[in-house]
Coordinates of C-alpha atoms in Angstrom, one line a residue:
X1 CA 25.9 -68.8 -65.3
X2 CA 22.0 -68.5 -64.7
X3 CA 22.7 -69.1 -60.9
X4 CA 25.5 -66.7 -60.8
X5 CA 22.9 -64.1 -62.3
X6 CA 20.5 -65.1 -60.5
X7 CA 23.0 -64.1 -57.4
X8 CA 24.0 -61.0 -58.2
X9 CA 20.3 -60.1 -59.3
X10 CA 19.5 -61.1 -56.0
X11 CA 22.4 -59.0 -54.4
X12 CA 21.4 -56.5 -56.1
X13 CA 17.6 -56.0 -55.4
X14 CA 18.6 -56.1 -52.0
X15 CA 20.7 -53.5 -51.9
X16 CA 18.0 -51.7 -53.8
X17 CA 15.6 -52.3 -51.3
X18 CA 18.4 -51.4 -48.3
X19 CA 18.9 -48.1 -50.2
X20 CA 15.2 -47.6 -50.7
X21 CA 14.5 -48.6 -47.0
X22 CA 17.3 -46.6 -45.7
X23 CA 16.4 -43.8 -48.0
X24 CA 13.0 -44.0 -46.5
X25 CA 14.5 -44.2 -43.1
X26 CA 16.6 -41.2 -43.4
X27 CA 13.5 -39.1 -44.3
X28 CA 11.4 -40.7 -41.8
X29 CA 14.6 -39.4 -39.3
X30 CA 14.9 -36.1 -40.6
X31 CA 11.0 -35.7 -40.3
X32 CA 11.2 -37.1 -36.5
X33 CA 14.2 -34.6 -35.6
X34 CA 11.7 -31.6 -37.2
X35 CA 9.4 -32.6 -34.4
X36 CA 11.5 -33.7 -31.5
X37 CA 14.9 -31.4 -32.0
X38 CA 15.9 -29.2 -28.8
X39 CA 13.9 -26.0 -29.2
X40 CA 15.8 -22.8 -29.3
X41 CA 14.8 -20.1 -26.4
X42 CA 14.8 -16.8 -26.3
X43 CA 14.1 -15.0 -22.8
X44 CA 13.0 -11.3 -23.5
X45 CA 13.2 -9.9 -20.0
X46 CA 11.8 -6.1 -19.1
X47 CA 13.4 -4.0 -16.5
X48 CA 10.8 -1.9 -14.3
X49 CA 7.8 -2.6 -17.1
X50 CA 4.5 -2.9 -14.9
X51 CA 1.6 -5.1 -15.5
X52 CA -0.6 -2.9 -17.0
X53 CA 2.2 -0.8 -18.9
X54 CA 0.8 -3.2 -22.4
X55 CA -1.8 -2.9 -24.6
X56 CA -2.9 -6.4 -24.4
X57 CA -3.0 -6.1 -20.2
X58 CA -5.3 -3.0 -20.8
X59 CA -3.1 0.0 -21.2
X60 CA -5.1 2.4 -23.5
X61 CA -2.6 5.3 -23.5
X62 CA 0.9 2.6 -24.3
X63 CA 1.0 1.0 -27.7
X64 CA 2.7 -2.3 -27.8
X65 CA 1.8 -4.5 -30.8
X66 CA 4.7 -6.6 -30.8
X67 CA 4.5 -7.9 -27.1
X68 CA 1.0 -8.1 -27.7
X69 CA 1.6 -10.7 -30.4
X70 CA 3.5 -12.7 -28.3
X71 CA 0.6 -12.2 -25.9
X72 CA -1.6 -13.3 -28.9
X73 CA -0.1 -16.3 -29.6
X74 CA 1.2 -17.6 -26.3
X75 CA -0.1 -18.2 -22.6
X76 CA -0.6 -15.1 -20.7
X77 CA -0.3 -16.1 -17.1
X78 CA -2.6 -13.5 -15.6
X79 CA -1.0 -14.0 -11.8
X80 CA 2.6 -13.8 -13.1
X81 CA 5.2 -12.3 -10.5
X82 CA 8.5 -11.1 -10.2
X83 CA 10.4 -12.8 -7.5
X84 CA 11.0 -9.9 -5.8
X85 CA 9.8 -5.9 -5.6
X86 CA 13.4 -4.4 -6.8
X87 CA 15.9 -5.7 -10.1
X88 CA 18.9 -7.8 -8.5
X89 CA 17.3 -10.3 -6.5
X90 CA 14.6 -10.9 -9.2
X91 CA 16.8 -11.0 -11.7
X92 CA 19.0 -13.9 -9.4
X93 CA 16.0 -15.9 -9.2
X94 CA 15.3 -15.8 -12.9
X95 CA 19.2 -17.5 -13.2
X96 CA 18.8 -19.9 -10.3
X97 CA 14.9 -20.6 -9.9
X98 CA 15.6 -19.9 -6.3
X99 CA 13.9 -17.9 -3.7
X100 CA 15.8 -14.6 -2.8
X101 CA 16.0 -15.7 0.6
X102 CA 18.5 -18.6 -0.8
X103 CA 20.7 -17.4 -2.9
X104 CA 21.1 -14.1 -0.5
X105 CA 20.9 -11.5 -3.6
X106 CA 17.7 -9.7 -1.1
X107 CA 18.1 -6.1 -2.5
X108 CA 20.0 -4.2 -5.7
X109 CA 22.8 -4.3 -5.8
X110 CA 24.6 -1.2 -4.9
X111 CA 22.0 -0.3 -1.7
X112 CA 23.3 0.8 1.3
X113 CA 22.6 -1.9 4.8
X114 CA 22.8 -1.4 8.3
X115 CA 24.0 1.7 10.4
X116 CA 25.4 3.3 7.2
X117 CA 21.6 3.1 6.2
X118 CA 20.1 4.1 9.1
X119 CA 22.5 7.4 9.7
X120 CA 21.9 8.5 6.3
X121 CA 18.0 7.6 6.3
X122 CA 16.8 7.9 9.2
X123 CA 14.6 4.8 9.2
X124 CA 13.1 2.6 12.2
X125 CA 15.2 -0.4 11.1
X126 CA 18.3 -1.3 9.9
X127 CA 18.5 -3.3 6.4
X128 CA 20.9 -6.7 6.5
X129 CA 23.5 -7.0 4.7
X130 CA 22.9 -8.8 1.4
X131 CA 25.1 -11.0 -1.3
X132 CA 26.4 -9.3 -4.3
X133 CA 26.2 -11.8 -6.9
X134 CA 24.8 -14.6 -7.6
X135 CA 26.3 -17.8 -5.2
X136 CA 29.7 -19.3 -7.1
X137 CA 28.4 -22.7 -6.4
X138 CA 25.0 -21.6 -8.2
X139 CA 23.8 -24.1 -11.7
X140 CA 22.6 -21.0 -13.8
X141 CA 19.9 -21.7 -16.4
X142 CA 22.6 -20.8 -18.9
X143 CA 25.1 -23.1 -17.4
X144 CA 21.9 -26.1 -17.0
X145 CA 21.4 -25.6 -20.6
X146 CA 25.0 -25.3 -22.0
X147 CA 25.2 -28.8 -20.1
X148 CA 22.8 -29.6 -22.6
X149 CA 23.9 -28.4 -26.0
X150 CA 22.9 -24.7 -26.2
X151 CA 25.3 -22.1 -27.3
X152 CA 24.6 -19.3 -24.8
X153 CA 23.7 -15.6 -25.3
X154 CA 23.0 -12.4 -22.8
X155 CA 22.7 -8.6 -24.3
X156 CA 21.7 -6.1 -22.0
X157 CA 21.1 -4.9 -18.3
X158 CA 22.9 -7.8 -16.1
X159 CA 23.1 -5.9 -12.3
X160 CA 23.8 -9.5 -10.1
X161 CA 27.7 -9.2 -10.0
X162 CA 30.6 -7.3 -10.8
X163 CA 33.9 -8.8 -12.6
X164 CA 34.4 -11.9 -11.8
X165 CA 30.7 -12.9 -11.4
X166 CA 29.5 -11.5 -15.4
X167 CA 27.3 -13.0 -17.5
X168 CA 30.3 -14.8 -19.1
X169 CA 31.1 -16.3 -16.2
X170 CA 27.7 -17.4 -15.1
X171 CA 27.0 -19.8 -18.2
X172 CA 27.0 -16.9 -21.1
X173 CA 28.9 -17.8 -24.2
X174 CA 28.5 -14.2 -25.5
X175 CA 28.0 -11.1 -23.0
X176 CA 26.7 -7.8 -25.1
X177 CA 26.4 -5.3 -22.8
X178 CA 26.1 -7.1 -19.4
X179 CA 27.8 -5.2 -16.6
X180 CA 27.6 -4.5 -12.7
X181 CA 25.6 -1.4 -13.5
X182 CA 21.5 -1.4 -13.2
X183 CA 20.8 1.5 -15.6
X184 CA 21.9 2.7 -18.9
X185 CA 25.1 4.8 -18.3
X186 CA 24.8 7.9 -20.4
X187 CA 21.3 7.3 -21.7
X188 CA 19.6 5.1 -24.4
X189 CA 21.1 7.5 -27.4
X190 CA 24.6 7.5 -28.0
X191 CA 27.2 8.4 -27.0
X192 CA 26.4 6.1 -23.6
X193 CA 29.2 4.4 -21.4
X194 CA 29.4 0.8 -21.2
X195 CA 32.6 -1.0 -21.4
X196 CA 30.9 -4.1 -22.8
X197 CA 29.1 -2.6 -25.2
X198 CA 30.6 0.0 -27.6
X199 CA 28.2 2.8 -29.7
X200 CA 28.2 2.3 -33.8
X201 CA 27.3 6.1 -34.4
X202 CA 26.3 9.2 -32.6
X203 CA 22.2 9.0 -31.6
X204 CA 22.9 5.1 -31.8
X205 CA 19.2 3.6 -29.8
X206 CA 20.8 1.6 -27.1
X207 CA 17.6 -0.8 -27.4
X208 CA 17.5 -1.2 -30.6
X209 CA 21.0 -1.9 -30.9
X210 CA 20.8 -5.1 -27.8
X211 CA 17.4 -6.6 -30.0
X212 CA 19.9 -6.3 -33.2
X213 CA 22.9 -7.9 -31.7
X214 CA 20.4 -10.6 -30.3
X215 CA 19.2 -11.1 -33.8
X216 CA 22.7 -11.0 -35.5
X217 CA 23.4 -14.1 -33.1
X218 CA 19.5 -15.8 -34.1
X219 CA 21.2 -15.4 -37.7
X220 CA 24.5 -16.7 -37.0
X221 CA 23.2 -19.5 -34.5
X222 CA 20.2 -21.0 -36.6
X223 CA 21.3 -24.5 -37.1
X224 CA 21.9 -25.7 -33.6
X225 CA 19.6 -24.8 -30.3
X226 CA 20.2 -21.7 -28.7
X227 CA 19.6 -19.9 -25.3
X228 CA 19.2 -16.1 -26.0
X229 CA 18.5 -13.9 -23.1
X230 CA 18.1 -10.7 -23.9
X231 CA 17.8 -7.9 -21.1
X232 CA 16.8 -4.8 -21.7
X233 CA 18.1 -1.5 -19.7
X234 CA 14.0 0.2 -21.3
X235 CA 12.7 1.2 -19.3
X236 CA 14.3 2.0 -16.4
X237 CA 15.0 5.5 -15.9
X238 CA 16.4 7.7 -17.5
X239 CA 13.3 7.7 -19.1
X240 CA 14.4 9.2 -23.2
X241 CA 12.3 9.2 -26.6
X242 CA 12.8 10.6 -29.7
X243 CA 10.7 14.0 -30.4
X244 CA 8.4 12.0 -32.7
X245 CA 7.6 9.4 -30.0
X246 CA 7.2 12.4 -27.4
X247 CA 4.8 14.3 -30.0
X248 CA 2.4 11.6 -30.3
X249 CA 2.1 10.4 -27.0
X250 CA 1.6 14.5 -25.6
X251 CA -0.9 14.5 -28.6
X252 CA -3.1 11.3 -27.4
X253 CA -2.5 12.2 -23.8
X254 CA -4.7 15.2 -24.7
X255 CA -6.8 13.9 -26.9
X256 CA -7.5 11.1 -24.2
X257 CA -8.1 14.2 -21.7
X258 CA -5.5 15.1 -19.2
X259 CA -6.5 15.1 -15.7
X260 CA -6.1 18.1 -13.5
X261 CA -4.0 16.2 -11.1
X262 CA -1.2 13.1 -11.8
X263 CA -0.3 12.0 -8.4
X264 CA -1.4 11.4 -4.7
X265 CA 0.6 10.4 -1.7
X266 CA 1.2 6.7 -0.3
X267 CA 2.4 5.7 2.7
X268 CA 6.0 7.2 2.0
X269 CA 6.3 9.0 -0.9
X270 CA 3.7 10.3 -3.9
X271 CA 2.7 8.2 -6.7
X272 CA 1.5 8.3 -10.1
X273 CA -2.5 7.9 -10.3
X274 CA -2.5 8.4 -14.4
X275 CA -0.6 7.0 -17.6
X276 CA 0.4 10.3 -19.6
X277 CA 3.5 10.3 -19.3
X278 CA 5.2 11.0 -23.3
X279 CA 8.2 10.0 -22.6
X280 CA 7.5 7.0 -20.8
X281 CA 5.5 5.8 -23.4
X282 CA 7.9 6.6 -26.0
X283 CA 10.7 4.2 -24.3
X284 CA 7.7 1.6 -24.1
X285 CA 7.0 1.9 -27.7
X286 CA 10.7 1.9 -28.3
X287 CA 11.4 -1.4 -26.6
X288 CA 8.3 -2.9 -28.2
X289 CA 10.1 -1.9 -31.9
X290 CA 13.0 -3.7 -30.4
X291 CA 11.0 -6.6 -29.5
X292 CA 9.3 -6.5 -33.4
X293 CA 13.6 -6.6 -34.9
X294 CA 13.9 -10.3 -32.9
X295 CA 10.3 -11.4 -33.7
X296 CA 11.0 -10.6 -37.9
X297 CA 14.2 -11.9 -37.6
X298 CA 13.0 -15.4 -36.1
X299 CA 9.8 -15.2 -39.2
X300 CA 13.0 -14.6 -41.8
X301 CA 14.8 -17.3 -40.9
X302 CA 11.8 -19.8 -41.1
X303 CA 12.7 -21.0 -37.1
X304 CA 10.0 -19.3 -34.9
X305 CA 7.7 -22.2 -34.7
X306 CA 10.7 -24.4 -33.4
X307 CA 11.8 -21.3 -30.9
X308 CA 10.1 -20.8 -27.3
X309 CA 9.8 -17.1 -26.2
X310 CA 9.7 -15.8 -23.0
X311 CA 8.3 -12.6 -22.0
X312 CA 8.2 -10.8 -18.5
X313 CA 9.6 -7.7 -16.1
X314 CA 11.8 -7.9 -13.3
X315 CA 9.5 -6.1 -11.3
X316 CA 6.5 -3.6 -10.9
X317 CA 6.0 -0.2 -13.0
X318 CA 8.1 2.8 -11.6
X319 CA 5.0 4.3 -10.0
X320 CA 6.5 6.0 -7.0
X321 CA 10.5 7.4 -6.5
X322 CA 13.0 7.2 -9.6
X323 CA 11.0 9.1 -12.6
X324 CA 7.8 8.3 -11.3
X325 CA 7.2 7.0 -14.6
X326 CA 3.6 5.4 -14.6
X327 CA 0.5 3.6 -12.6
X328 CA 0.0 -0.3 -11.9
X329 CA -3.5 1.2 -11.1
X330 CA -5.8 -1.1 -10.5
X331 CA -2.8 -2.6 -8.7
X332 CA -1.4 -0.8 -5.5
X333 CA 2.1 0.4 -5.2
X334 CA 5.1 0.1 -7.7
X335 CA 8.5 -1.3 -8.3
X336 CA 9.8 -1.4 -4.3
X337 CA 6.4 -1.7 -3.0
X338 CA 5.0 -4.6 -1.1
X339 CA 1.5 -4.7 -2.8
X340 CA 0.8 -5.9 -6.0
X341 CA 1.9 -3.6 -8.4
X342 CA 5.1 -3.8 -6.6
X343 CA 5.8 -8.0 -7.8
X344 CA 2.6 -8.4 -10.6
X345 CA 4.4 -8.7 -13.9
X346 CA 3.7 -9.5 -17.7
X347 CA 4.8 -12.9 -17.8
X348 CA 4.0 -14.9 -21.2
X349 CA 5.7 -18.1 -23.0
X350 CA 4.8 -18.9 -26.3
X351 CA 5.6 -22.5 -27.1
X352 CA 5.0 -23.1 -31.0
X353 CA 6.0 -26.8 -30.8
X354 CA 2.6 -27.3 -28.0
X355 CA -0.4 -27.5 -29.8
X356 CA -3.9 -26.5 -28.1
X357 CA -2.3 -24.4 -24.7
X358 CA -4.5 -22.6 -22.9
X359 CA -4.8 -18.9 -24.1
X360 CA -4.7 -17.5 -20.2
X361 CA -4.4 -19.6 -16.9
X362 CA -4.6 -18.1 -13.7
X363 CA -2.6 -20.2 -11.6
X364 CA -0.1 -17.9 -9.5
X365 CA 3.3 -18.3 -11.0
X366 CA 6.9 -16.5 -10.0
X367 CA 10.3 -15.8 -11.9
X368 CA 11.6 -18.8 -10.0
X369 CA 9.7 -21.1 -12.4
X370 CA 10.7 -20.2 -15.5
X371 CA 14.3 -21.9 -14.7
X372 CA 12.9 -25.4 -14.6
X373 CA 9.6 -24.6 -17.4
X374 CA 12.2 -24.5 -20.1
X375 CA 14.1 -27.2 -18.4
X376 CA 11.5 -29.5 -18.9
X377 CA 10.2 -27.4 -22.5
X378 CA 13.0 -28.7 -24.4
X379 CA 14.2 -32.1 -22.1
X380 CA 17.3 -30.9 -20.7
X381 CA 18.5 -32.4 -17.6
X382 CA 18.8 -30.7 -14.4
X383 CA 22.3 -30.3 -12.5
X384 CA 21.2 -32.7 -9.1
X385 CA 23.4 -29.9 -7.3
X386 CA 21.2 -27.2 -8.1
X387 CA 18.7 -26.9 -5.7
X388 CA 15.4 -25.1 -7.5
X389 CA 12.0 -23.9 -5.5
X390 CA 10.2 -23.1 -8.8
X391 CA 8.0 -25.7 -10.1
X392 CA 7.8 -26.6 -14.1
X393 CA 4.5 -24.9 -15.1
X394 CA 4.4 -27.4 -18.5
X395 CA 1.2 -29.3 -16.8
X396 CA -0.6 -25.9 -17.0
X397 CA 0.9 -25.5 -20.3
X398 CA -0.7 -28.8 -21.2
X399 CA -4.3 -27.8 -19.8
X400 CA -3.5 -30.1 -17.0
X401 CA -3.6 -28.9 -13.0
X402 CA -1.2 -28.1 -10.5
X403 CA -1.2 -28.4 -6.7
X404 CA -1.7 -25.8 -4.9
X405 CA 1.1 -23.9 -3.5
X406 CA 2.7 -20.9 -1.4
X407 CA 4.6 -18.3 -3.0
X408 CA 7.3 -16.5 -0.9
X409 CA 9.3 -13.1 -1.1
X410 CA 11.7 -11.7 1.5
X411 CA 12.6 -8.0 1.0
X412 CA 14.2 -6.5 4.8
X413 CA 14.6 -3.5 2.7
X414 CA 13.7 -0.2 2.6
X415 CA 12.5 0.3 -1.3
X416 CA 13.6 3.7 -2.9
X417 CA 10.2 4.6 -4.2
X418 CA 8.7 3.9 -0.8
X419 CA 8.4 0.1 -0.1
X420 CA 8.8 -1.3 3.8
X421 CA 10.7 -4.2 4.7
X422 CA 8.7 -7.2 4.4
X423 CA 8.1 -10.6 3.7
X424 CA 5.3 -12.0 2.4
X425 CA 3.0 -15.2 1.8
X426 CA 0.8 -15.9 -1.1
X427 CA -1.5 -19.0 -1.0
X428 CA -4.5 -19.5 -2.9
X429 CA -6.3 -16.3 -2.8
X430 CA -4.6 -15.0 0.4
X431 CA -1.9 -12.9 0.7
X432 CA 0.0 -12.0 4.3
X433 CA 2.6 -8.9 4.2
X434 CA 4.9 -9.2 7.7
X435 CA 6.0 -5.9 8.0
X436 CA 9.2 -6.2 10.1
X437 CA 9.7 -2.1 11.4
X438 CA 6.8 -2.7 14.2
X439 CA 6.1 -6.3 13.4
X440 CA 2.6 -6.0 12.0
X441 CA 0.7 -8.1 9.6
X442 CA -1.7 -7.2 6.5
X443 CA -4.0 -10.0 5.3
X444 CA -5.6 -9.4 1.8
X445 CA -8.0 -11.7 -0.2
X446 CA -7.0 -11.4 -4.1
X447 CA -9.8 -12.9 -5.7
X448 CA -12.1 -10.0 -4.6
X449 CA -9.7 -6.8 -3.8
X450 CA -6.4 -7.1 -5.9
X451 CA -5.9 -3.2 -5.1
X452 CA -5.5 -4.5 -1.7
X453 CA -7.7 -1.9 -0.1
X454 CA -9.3 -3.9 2.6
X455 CA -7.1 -5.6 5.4
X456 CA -8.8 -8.2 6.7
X457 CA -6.4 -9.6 8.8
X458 CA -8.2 -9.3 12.6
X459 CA -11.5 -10.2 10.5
X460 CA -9.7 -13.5 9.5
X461 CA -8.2 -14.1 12.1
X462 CA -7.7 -17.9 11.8
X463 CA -6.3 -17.7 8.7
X464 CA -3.5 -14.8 9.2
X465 CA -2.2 -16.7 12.0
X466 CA -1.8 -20.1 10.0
X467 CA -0.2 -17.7 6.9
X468 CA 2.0 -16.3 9.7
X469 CA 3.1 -19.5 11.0
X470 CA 3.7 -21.0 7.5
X471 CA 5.7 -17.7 6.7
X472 CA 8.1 -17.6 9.7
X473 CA 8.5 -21.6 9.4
X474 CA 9.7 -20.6 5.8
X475 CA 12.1 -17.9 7.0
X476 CA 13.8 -20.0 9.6
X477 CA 14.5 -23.1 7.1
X478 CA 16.3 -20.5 4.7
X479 CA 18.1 -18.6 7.3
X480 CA 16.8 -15.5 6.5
X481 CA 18.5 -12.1 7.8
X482 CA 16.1 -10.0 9.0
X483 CA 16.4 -5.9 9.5
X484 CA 18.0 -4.7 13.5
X485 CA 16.6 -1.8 15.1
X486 CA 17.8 1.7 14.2
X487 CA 18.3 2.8 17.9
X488 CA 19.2 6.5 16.6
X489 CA 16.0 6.8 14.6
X490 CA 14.4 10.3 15.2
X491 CA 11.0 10.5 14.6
X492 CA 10.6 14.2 14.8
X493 CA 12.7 13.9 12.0
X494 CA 11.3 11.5 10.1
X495 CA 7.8 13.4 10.4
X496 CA 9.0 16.7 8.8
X497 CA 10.6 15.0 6.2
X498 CA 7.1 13.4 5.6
X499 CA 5.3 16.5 5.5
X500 CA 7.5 18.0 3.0
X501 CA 6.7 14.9 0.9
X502 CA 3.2 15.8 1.1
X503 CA 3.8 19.6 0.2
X504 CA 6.9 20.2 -2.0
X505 CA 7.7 17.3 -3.6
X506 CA 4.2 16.4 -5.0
X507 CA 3.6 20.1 -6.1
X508 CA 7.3 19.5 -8.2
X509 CA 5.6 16.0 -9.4
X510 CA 2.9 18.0 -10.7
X511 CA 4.9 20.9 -12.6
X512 CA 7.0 18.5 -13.9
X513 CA 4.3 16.3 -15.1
X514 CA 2.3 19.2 -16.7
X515 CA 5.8 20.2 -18.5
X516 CA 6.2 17.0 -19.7
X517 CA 2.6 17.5 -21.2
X518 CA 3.5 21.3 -22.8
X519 CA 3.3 21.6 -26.4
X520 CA 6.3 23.8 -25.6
X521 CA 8.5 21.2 -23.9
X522 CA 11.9 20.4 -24.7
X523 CA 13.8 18.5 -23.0
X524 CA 17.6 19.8 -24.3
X525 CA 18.7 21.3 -27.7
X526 CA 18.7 18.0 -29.5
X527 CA 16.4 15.7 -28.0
X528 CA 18.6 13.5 -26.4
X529 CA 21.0 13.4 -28.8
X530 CA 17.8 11.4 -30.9
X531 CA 17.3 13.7 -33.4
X532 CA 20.8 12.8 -34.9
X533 CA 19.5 9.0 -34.8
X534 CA 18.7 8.5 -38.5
X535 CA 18.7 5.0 -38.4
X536 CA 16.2 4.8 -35.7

């Protein structure tokens, strides 16, 4: 009987020690899972926000406290660019890490190519023809990580494909507001037009509305890793605010001084030399409010140091053409330009679960390496069929180095605000534009002009023609298309059309801007419908 006791004594201190060890195990699990769980992502993506349209970048007119926070606590890459000078193709590259010259998406969609171009234009070449959504047989990033457990969101501007090439399609398990269309139909207050996307209430923020719907799915999502793109239409043109917004911006434009004169020409068209613009700044502040619902709602739910953001522009501020909506200054050009302020973007990850990153790194960095960063962020496995020029920027992320490399961008387009077909090379300091109407080459050292003011391509010789080489080597192995010559092109033409640039349209710029700036200004009877926005 005292061995039988014995026994089950026995039995049963080990099965108190299993439970106790288990127990222990279990915790020790749960506590390992904290660490090494997938991350959740959320991509916060811009559309036509400049580099220098943020406080943090050195705006002084723009208040953005939100993205600055991000800013704050993340890894601002101070040589971040878009992958290409217009929306579509940048946008492509973001979903497939590839070059534009790849996956074929080489202007917005929507633009017209070839003779239909030139007739209309009058321009010394012909734009090629270009894809219209991204390739069928592409690997989106949404797709790569759906592969790997993430449930899948997009709200906002999508502009790389009509039906059947949507955001659902493409990897997406939800699609709020993602259509073929590259602006916000209707405006940013309600009632707009978007078949994916319906209005709650008259005066509805359209902005607003995509950060809450992106936060509704944080909420509903929590407990298992999620992908959450959100896109925003701000602040592309139309350019709206509310009359609050517009009152304090016209009151700190003047308090700051306003400037006799907004504008001076470019090559093509005029462009904005000053930020005052009211409304402008009122979108900005808008989106930034939007970006502050996503940020609170991440804090609420206790999950914002196990969720990587991304933050960035598709491409430059709207400088030139469209609303002519602000300066990149002391970049050159715009959104459609060639120079720098034309592909230099805000481009910051915050990555909570990486302790001790770098607060800025100056490495040069493009939309095509985002795709395979979060890749390697949170371990997910790349599709083998899925053919990616980014690079995963996590040693920099790290503190560790990178090789160098070149950066490339094709663009045989004709940019609406005043851009040239090109295609360019970045390497180390250097940057080569190939300008493909009369075949001519601009060589610009970054590190000492980044307003690209000084060519120095005949003075450096050597090293334009070993950019050149490297850059036509590049466009042969993708197959670029490349613009034809307009054989109808009329200079005469052309040259008046200039000169009434130079006259007419930049004394309108200037009205227009000094109305925008009128204590008296108004832009319609209600505002943009804003004033019946009580929820705002």
């Amino acid at each position: 009987m005292k061995y039988k006791n014995n026994f089950f004594e026995s039995v049963l201190s080990l099965c108190l020690v299993a439970i106790l060890l288990n127990g222990c195990k279990n915790k020790e699990d749960k506590s390992s899972i904290n660490v090494q769980e997938k991350p959740n992502i959320i991509f916060i993506l811009a559309d036509d926000l400049g580099a220098h349209d943020l406080s943090y970048s050195g705006s002084k007119y723009y208040e953005t406290p939100n993205i600055d926070a991000i800013a704050n606590d993340g890894v601002q890459f101070t040589q971040g660019y878009a992958a290409a000078q217009v929306c579509s193709p940048s946008r492509a590259s973001l979903m497939t890490g590839q070059y534009t010259a790849r996956h074929g998406v080489t202007d917005w969609i929507g633009a017209a190519t070839g003779k239909k171009w030139g007739d209309y234009y009058n321009t010394k070449v012909m734009p090629p023809e270009y894809a219209h959504a991204i390739p069928e047989e592409s690997i989106t990033i949404a797709e790569a990580l759906k592969q790997n457990g993430y449930k899948t969101f997009f709200a906002g501007k999508w502009h790389i494909g009509d039906e059947p090439h949507s955001p659902e399609n493409n990897g997406f398990d939800i699609n709020i507001g993602g259509w073929e269309v590259g602006g916000p139909k209707g405006g940013y207050y309600a009632p707009w037009r978007n078949p994916k996307l319906d209005y709650k209430y008259e005066g509805e923020n359209l902005t607003k509305r995509l950060a809450l719907e992106t936060a509704d799915f944080i909420s509903t999502n929590k407990d298992e890793p999620f992908f959450a793109f959100l896109s925003f239409y701000a602040v592309h043109g139309p350019i709206e605010t509310t009359q609050e917004k517009w009152s304090k911006y016209r009151n700190k434009a003047e308090a700051q001084g306003i400037p006799e004169s907004g504008f001076e020409m470019e090559a093509r068209l005029p462009i904005r030399n000053v930020q005052d613009n009211p409304i402008y700044a009122g979108l900005v502040e808008s989106m930034d409010d939007a970006v502050g619902v996503v940020l609170k709602r991440l804090k609420e739910l206790g999950i914002d140091d196990n969720t990587i953001i991304v933050f960035t522009s598709d491409n430059g501020g709207v400088a030139s053409g469209d609303a002519f909506s602000t300066t990149n200054f002391p970049l050159r050009g715009g959104k459609g330009y060639q120079w720098e302020g034309g592909i230099r973007e805000p481009y910051l990850i915050k990555v909570p679960m990486l302790k001790n990153t770098p607060k800025s790194i100056d490495y040069p960095v493009s939309g095509i390496d985002f795709y395979p960063t979060l890749l390697d962020l949170v371990g997910a496995k790349k599709d083998p069929k899925q053919i990616i020029d980014g690079v995963s920027l996590v040693p920099l992320l790290k503190g560790k180095p990178l090789d160098t490399r070149p950066l490339f961008w094709h663009y045989p387009h004709y940019g609406n605000q005043g851009g040239d077909p090109v295609s360019i090379i970045r390497k180390e300091e250097y940057k080569l534009i190939h300008y493909w109407e009369d075949g001519h080459d601009e060589l610009y050292n970054l590190s000492n002009d980044p307003g690209e003011k000084n060519n120095i391509s005949k003075k450096e010789d050597v090293i334009a023609k070993s950019l050149r080489v490297e850059l036509d080597t590049y466009l042969k192995n993708m197959n670029a298309k490349i613009p034809e010559v307009y054989a109808d092109y009329d200079a005469a033409k052309a040259a008046k059309k200039q000169q009434e640039r130079r006259t007419k349209m930049l004394q309108r710029l200037e009205k227009q801007r000094k109305n925008f700036l009128s204590k008296d200004f108004d832009p319609n009877n209600n505002w943009y419908d804003s004033s019946l926005n009580t929820k705002d």
